[in-house]
Tab-separated table of C-alpha atoms in Angstrom:
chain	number	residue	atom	x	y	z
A	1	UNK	CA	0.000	0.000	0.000
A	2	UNK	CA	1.237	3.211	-1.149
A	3	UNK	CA	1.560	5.846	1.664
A	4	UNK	CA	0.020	9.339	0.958
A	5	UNK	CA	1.938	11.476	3.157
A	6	UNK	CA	5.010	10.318	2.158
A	7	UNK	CA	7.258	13.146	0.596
A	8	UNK	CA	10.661	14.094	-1.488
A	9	UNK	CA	11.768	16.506	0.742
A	10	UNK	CA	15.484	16.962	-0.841
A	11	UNK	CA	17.371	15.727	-4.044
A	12	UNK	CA	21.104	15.883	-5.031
A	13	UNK	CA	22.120	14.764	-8.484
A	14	UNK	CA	26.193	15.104	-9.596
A	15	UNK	CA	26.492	13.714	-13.272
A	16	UNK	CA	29.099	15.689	-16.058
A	17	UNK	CA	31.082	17.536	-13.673
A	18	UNK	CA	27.679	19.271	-12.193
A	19	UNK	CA	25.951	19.330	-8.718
A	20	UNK	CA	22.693	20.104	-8.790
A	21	UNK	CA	20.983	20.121	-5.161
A	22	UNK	CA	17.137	20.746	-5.287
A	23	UNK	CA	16.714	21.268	-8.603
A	24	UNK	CA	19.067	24.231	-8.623
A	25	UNK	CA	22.924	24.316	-10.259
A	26	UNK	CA	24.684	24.364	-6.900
A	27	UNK	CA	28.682	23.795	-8.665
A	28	UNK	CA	30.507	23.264	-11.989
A	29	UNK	CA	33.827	22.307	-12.813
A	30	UNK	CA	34.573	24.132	-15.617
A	31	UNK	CA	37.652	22.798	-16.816
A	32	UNK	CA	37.276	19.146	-16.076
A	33	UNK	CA	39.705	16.994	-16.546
A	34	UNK	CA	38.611	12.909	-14.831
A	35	UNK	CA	36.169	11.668	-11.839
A	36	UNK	CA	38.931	11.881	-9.711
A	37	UNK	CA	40.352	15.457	-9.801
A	38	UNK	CA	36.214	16.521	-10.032
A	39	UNK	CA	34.836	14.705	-6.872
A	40	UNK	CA	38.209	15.839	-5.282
A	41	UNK	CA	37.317	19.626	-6.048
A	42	UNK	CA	33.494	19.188	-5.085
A	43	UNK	CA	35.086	17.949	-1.670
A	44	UNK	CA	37.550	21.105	-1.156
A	45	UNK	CA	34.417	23.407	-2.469
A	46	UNK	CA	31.641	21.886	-0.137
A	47	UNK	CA	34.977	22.316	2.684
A	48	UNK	CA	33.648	18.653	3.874
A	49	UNK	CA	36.497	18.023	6.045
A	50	UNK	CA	36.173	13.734	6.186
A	51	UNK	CA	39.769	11.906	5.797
A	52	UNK	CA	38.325	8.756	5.162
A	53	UNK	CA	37.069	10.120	1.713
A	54	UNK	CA	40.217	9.961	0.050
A	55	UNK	CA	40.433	5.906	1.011
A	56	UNK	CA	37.426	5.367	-0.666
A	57	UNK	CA	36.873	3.831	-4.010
A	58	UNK	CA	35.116	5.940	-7.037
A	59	UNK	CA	31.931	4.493	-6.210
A	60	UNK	CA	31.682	5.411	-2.718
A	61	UNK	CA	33.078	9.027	-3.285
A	62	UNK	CA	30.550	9.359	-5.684
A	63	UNK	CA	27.652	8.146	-3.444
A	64	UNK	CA	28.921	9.917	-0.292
A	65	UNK	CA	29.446	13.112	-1.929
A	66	UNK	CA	26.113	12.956	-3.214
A	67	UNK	CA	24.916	11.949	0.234
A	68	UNK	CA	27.008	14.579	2.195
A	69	UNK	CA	25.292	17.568	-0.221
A	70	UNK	CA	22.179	15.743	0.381
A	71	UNK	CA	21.757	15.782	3.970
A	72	UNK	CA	24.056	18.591	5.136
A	73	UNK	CA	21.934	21.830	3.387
A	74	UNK	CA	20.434	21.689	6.542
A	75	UNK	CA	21.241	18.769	8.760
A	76	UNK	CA	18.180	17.229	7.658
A	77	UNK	CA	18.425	14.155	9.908
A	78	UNK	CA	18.726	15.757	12.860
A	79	UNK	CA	15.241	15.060	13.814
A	80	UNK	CA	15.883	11.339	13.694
A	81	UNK	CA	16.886	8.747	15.894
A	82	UNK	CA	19.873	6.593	14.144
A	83	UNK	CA	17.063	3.623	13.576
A	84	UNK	CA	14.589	5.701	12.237
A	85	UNK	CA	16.735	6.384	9.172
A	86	UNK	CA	16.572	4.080	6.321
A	87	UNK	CA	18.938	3.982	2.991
A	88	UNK	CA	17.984	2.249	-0.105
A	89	UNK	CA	20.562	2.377	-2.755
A	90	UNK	CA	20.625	1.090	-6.556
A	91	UNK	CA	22.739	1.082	-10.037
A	92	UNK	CA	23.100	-1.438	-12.732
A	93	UNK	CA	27.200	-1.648	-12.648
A	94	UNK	CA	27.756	-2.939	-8.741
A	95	UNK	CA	31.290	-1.918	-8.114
A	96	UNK	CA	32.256	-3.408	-11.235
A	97	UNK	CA	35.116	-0.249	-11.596
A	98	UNK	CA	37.162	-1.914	-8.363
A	99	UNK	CA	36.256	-5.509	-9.269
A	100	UNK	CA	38.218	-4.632	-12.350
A	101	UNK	CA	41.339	-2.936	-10.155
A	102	UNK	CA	41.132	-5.826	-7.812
A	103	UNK	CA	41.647	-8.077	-10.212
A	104	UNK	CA	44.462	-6.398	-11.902
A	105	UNK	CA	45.919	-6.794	-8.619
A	106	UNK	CA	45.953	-10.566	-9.018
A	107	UNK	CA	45.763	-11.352	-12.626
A	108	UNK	CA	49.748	-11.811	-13.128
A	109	UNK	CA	50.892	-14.505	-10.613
A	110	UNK	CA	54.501	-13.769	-10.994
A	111	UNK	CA	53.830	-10.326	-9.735
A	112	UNK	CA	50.480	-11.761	-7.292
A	113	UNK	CA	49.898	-8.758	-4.504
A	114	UNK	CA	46.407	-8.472	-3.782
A	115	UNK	CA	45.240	-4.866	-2.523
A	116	UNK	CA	43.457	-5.117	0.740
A	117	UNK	CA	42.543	-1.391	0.691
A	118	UNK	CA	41.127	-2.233	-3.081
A	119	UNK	CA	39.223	-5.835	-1.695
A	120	UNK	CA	37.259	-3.976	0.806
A	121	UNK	CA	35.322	-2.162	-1.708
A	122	UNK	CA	34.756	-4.918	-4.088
A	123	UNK	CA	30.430	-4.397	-2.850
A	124	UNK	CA	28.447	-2.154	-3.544
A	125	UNK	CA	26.831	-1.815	-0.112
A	126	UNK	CA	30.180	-0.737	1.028
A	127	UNK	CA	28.898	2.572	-0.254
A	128	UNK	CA	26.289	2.030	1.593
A	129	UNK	CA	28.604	1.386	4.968
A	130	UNK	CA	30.150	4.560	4.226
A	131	UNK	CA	27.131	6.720	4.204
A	132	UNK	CA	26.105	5.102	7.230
A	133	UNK	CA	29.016	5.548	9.609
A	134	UNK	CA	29.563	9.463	8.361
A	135	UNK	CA	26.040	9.985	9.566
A	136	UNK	CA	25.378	7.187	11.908
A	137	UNK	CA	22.563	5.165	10.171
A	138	UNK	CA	21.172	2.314	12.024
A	139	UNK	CA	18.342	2.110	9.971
A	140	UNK	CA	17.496	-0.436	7.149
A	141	UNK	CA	19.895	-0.523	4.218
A	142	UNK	CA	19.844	-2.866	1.340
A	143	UNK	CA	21.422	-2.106	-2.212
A	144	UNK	CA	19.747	-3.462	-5.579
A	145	UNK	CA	21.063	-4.115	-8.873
A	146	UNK	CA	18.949	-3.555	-11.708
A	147	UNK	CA	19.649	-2.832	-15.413
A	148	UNK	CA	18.022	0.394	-15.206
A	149	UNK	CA	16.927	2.869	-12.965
A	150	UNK	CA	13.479	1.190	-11.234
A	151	UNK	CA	11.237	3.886	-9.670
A	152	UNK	CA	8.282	1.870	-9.446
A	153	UNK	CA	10.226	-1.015	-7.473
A	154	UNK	CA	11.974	1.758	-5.377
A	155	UNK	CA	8.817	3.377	-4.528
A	156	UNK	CA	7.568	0.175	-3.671
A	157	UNK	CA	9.931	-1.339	-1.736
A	158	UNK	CA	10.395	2.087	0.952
A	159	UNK	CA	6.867	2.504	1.442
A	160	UNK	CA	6.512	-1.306	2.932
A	161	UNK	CA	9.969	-0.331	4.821
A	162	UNK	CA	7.927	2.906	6.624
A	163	UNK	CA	4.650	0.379	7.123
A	164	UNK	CA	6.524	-2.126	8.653
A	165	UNK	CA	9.715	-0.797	10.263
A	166	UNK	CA	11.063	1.740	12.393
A	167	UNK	CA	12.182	3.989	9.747
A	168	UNK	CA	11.177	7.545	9.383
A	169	UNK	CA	13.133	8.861	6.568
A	170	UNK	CA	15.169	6.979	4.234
A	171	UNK	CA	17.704	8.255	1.384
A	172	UNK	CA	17.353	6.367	-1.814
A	173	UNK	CA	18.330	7.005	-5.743
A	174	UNK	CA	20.842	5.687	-8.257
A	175	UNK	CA	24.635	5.751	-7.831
A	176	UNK	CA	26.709	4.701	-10.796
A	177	UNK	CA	30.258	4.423	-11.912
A	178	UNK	CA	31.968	2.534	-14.421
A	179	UNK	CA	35.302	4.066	-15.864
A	180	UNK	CA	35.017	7.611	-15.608
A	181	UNK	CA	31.211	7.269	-16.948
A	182	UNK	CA	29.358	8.402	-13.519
A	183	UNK	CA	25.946	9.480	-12.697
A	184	UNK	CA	24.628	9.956	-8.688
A	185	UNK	CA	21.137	10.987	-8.004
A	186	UNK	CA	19.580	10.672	-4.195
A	187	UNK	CA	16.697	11.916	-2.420
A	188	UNK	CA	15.321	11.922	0.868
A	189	UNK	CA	11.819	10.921	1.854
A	190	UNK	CA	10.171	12.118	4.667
A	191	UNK	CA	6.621	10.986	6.178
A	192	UNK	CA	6.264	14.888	7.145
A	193	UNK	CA	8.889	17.440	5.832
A	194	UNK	CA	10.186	18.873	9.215
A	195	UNK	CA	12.949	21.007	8.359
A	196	UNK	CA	10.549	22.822	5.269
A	197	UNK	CA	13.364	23.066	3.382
A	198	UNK	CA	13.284	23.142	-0.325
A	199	UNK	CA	11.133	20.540	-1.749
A	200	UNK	CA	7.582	18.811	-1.021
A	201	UNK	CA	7.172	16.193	-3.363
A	202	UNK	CA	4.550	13.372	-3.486
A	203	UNK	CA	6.769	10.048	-2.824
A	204	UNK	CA	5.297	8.520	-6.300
A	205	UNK	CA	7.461	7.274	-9.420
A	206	UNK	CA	6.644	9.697	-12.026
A	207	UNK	CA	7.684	11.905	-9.419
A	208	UNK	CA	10.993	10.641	-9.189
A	209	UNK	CA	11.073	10.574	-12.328
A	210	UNK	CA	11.027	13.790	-12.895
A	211	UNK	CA	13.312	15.138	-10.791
A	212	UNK	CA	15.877	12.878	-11.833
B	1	UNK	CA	68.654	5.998	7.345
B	2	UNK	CA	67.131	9.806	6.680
B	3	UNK	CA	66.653	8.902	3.285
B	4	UNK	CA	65.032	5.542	3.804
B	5	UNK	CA	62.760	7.401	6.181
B	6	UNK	CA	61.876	10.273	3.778
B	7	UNK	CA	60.963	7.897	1.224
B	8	UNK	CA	59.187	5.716	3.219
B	9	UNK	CA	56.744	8.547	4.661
B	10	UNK	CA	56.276	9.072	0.810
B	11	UNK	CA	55.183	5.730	-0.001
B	12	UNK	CA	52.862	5.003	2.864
B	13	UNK	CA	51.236	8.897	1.724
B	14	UNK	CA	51.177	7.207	-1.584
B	15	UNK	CA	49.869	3.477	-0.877
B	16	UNK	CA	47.450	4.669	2.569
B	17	UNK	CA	45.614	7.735	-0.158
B	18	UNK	CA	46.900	9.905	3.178
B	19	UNK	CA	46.239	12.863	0.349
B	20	UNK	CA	46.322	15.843	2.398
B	21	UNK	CA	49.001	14.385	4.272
B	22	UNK	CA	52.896	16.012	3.572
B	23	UNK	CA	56.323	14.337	4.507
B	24	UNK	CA	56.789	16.698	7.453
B	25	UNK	CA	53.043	15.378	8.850
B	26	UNK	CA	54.508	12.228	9.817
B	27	UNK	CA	56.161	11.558	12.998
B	28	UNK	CA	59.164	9.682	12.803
B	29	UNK	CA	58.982	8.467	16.127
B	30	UNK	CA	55.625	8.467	16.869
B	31	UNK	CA	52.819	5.581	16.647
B	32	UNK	CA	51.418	4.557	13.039
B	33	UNK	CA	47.980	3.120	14.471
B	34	UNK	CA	45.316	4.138	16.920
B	35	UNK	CA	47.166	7.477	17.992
B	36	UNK	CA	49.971	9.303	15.431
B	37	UNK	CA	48.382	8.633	12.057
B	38	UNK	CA	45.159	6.670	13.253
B	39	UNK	CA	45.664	3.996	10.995
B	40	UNK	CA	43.568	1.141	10.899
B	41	UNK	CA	43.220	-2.807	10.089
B	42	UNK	CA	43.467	-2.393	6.139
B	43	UNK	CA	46.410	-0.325	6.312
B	44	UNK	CA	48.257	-2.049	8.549
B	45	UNK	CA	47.590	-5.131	5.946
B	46	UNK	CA	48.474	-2.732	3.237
B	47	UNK	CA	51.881	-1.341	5.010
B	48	UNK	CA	52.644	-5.484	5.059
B	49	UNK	CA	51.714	-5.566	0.984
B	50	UNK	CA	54.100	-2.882	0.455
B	51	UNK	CA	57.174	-4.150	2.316
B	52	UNK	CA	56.530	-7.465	-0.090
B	53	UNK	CA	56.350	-5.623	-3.108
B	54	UNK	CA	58.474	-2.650	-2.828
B	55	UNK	CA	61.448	-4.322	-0.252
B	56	UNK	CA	60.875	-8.122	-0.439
B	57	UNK	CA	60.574	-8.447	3.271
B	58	UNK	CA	58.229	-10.620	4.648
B	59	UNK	CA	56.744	-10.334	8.295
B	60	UNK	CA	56.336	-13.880	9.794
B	61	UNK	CA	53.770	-13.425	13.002
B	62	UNK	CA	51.892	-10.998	14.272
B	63	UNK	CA	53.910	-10.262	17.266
B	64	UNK	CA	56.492	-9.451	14.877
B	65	UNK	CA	54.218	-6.889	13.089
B	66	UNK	CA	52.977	-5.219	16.096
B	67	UNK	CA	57.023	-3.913	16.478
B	68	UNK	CA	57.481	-3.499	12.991
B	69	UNK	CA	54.812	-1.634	12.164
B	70	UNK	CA	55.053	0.479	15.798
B	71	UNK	CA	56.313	3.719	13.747
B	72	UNK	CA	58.356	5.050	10.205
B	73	UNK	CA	61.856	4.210	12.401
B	74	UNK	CA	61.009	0.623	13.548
B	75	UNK	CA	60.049	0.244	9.629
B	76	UNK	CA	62.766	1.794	8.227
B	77	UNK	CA	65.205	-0.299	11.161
B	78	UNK	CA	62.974	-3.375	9.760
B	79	UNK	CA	64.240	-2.716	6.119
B	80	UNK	CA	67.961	-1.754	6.709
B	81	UNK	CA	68.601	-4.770	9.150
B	82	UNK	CA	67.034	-7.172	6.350
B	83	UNK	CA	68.737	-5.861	3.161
């Protein structure tokens, strides 16, 4: 059973060296050069201060970015308890960018030194892990895989999560990357919008859809 | 034994991503995990990875690793008593 009161209450999207947050150009890198040196320069501009980010893998800097210039507008989970946030993550590539560097790692058995640092973010979810620690999530979490993005299922799946669990708010969206080829869009849903910050969107698929 | 330290603070900047990390950020002296640095289980397994690859050294136990891996001098004593 869909949920009426459920909203969109917030939406980030960073795709083609752009951040968008609510609908609105928020950065651009105008003289972009690779993933890398662009999530690296959203980091320093957004002054986000977190260590750990440079450990990461392309996949989780992209999702926690995202995440980071979701949430941090205006310390939108504040309101929450750490179970009563929920994070629901998709993309049709898994972490198939480090799977690749892992395995480059190990390919050549005359020169066999497997990266730990690279192993640990051969999952998707890891992304997840990330997200969750930075902000303390205790909620549910699950990441799908699906060939493309699936509002319908999405929409689906989180409002049975807010009829039958704890949760209260829960991020969800799309976070891709495959070689330099990167798209990240998340949004938070809300049963009320208690901050009253920028958006107030019925939680329904075409809705996602459109501000995708 | 200065050089062997420099360029090992530049390779465990390089191999840890310690990116806004310099040279003169790293205490010779002081304590790679938990305090110093704050380094954690995956770099420590990582530090072991690149005394493999980049100095053929091997660390047998994990008694022995605990002292090696203690700070940039114990590594760098590690290396120059094993070459």
């Amino acid at each position: 059973m869909l949920l009426k009161n459920l909203k969109i209450t917030s939406s980030c999207i960073i795709c083609f060296n752009k951040v968008i947050i609510n609908d609105k150009l928020d950065f651009v890198e105008k003289n972009y050069k690779s993933f890398p040196s662009f999530i690296k320069s959203v980091y320093r501009n957004y002054k986000i201060g977190y260590p750990k980010f440079f450990k990461m893998d392309n996949l989780s800097k992209l999702g926690f970015i995202t995440s980071e210039l979701l949430l941090k507008q205006d310390d939108l989970l504040s309101n929450y308890k750490n179970d009563e946030i929920g994070i629901i993550i998709s993309n049709s590539g898994s972490s198939i960018d480090t799977d690749i560097k892992y395995y480059n790692t190990i390919k050549d058995k005359s020169n066999y030194f497997p990266s730990p640092s690279v192993f640990v973010y051969t999952l998707p979810n890891i992304m997840i892990g990330e997200i969750c620690i930075r902000n303390k999530i205790m909620g549910e979490s699950s990441f799908f895989i699906s060939e493309k993005f699936n509002p319908d299922f999405l929409c689906n799946y989180i409002n049975i999560l807010f009829n039958t669990s704890k949760i209260k708010s829960c991020i969800s969206g799309w976070v891709e990357y495959e070689e330099n080829n990167y798209e990240s869009f998340l949004f938070l849903v809300e049963k009320e919008n208690k901050k009253n910050n920028g958006r107030n969107i019925n939680f329904e698929p075409e809705n996602i859809l459109m501000i995708k | 034994m200065e050089a062997l330290i420099t360029t090992l603070k530049k390779e465990i900047i390089e191999v840890l991503n310690l990116e806004e990390m310099e040279i003169e950020d790293i205490e010779t002296d002081a304590p790679l995990f938990v305090e110093g640095l704050g380094l954690d289980s995956i770099d420590a397994l990582e530090l072991i990875v690149l005394l493999e690859k980049k100095y053929g050294l091997k660390i047998e136990t994990a008694e022995e690793g605990k002292k090696i891996l203690f700070s940039v001098r114990t590594m760098a004593e590690f290396i120059k008593g094993n070459k």
